Each structure stands twice: as C-alpha cells, then as structure tokens.
CSV table of C-alpha atoms in Angstrom, one decimal:
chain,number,residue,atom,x,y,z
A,391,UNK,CA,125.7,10.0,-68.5
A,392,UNK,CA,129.4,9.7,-68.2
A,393,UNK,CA,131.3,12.9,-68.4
A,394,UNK,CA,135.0,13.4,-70.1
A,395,UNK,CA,137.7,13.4,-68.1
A,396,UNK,CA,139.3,16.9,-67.6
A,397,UNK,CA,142.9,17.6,-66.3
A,398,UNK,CA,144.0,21.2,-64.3
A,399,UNK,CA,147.5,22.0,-65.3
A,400,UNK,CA,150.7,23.7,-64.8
A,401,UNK,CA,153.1,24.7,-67.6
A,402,UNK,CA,156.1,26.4,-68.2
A,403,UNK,CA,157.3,28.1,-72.0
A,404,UNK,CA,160.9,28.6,-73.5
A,405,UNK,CA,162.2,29.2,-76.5
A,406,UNK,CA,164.9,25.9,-76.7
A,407,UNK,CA,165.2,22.7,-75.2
A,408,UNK,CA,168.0,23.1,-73.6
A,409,UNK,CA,166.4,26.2,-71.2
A,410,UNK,CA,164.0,23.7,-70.5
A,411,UNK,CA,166.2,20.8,-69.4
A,412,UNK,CA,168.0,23.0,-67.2
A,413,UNK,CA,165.0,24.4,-65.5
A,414,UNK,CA,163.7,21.0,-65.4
A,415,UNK,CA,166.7,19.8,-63.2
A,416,UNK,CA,166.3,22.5,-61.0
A,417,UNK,CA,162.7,22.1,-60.0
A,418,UNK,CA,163.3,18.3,-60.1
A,419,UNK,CA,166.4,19.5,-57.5
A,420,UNK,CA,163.6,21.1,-54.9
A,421,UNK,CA,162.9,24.7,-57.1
A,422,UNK,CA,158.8,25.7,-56.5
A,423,UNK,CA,157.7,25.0,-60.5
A,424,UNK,CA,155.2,27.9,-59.9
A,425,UNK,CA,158.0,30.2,-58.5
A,426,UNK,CA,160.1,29.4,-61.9
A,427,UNK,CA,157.3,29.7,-64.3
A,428,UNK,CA,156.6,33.2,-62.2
A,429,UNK,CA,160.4,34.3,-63.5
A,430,UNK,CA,160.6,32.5,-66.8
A,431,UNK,CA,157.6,31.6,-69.0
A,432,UNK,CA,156.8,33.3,-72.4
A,433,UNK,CA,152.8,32.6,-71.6
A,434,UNK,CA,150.3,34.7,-70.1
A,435,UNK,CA,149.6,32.0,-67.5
A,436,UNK,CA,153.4,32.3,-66.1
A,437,UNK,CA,151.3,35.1,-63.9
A,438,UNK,CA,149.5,32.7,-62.3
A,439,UNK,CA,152.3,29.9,-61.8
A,440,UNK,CA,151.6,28.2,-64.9
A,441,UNK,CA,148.3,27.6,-64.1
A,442,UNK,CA,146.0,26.7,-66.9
A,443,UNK,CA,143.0,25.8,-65.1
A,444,UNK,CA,141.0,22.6,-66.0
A,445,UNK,CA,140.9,21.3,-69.8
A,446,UNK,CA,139.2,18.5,-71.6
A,447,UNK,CA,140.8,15.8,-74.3
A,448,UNK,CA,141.8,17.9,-77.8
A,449,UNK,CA,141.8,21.6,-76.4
A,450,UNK,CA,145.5,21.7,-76.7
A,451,UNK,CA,147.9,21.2,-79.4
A,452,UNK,CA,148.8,17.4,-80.1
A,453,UNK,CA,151.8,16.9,-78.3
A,454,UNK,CA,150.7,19.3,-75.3
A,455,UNK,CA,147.2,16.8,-75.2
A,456,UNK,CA,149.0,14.0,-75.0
A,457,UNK,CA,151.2,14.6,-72.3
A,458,UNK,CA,148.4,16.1,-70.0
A,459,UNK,CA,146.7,13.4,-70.2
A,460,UNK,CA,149.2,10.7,-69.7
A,461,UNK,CA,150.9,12.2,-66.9
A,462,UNK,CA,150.5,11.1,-63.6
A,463,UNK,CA,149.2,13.5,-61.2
A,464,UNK,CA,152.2,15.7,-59.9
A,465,UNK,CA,154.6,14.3,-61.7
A,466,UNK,CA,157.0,17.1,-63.9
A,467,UNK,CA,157.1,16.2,-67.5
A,468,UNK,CA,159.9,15.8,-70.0
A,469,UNK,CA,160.7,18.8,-71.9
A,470,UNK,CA,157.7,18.9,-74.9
A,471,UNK,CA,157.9,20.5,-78.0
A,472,UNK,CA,155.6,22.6,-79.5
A,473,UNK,CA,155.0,25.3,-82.8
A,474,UNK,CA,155.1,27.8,-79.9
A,475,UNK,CA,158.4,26.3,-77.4
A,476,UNK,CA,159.2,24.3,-75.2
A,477,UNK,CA,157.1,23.2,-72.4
A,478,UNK,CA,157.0,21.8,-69.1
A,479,UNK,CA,153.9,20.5,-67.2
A,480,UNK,CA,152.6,19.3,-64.2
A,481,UNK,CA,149.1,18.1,-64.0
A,482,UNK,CA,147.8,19.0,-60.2
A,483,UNK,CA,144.5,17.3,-60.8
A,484,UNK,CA,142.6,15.0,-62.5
A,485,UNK,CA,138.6,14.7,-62.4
C-alpha cells in the first residue's frame, strides 16, 4: 500500500513582509536559517531552529501546504503569507 508523502521542515514567523525579505537576503547571503529563526521567530518552534518535524499533505494552512510541498529540498522559500505572518521555509527532507 502506498504511503503519503510527508515533508520535515524549517520555518521562520514575522509580523510583515518586509522583515521577512530582509531576513531572507541575509540567510540567502550565508546567515545559518536555524541561527536567525533562534533570534527572530514569533513560533514556538523558533526554539528548535524552526524545526517542525515531518508533516503530511493538508496539516498546514493553504498557503503554508502548498509551498512545503512544492519546494525543492533545501531550497529557502519566498516570503509566504499567512492569517498568522509571514513565513519562511526550508524543507530539509522529503520521504
């Protein structure tokens, strides 16, 4: 029986878009993401680097979803808007 694919991610929360662009350029620039979600991010799993353990399809909100799962592995996303911020993710595996 096939099983559903499930992503392990990294994410980062602000309050505006353009926080997020600039941290973006910076960890795009050679910044550790986990280091800068450490400093910055509004959610719980800033503790922990970002890390949001593994997920299946639809146990995010929309736009969050469809990012994770469209992102190539270890690549940064584009800033993402949600009802909660601003987000930026990096999906460190795929299984």
């Amino acid at each position: 029986m096939p099983t559903a694919t499930e992503v392990r991610a990294s994410h980062l929360l602000v309050d505006d878009q353009e926080t997020c662009q600039r941290l973006r350029e910076e960890i795009v620039n050679g910044r550790d993401f986990a280091e800068v979600a450490r400093e910055v991010s509004k959610c719980p799993s800033g503790a922990k680097g970002g890390d949001l353990g593994y997920f299946g399809r639809g146990r995010m909100v929309p736009q969050f979803d469809k990012a994770a799962f469209e992102l190539p592995v270890n690549q940064l996303s584009e800033p993402i808007q949600t009802q909660f911020g601003w987000h930026l993710l990096v999906v460190t595996e795929q299984r």
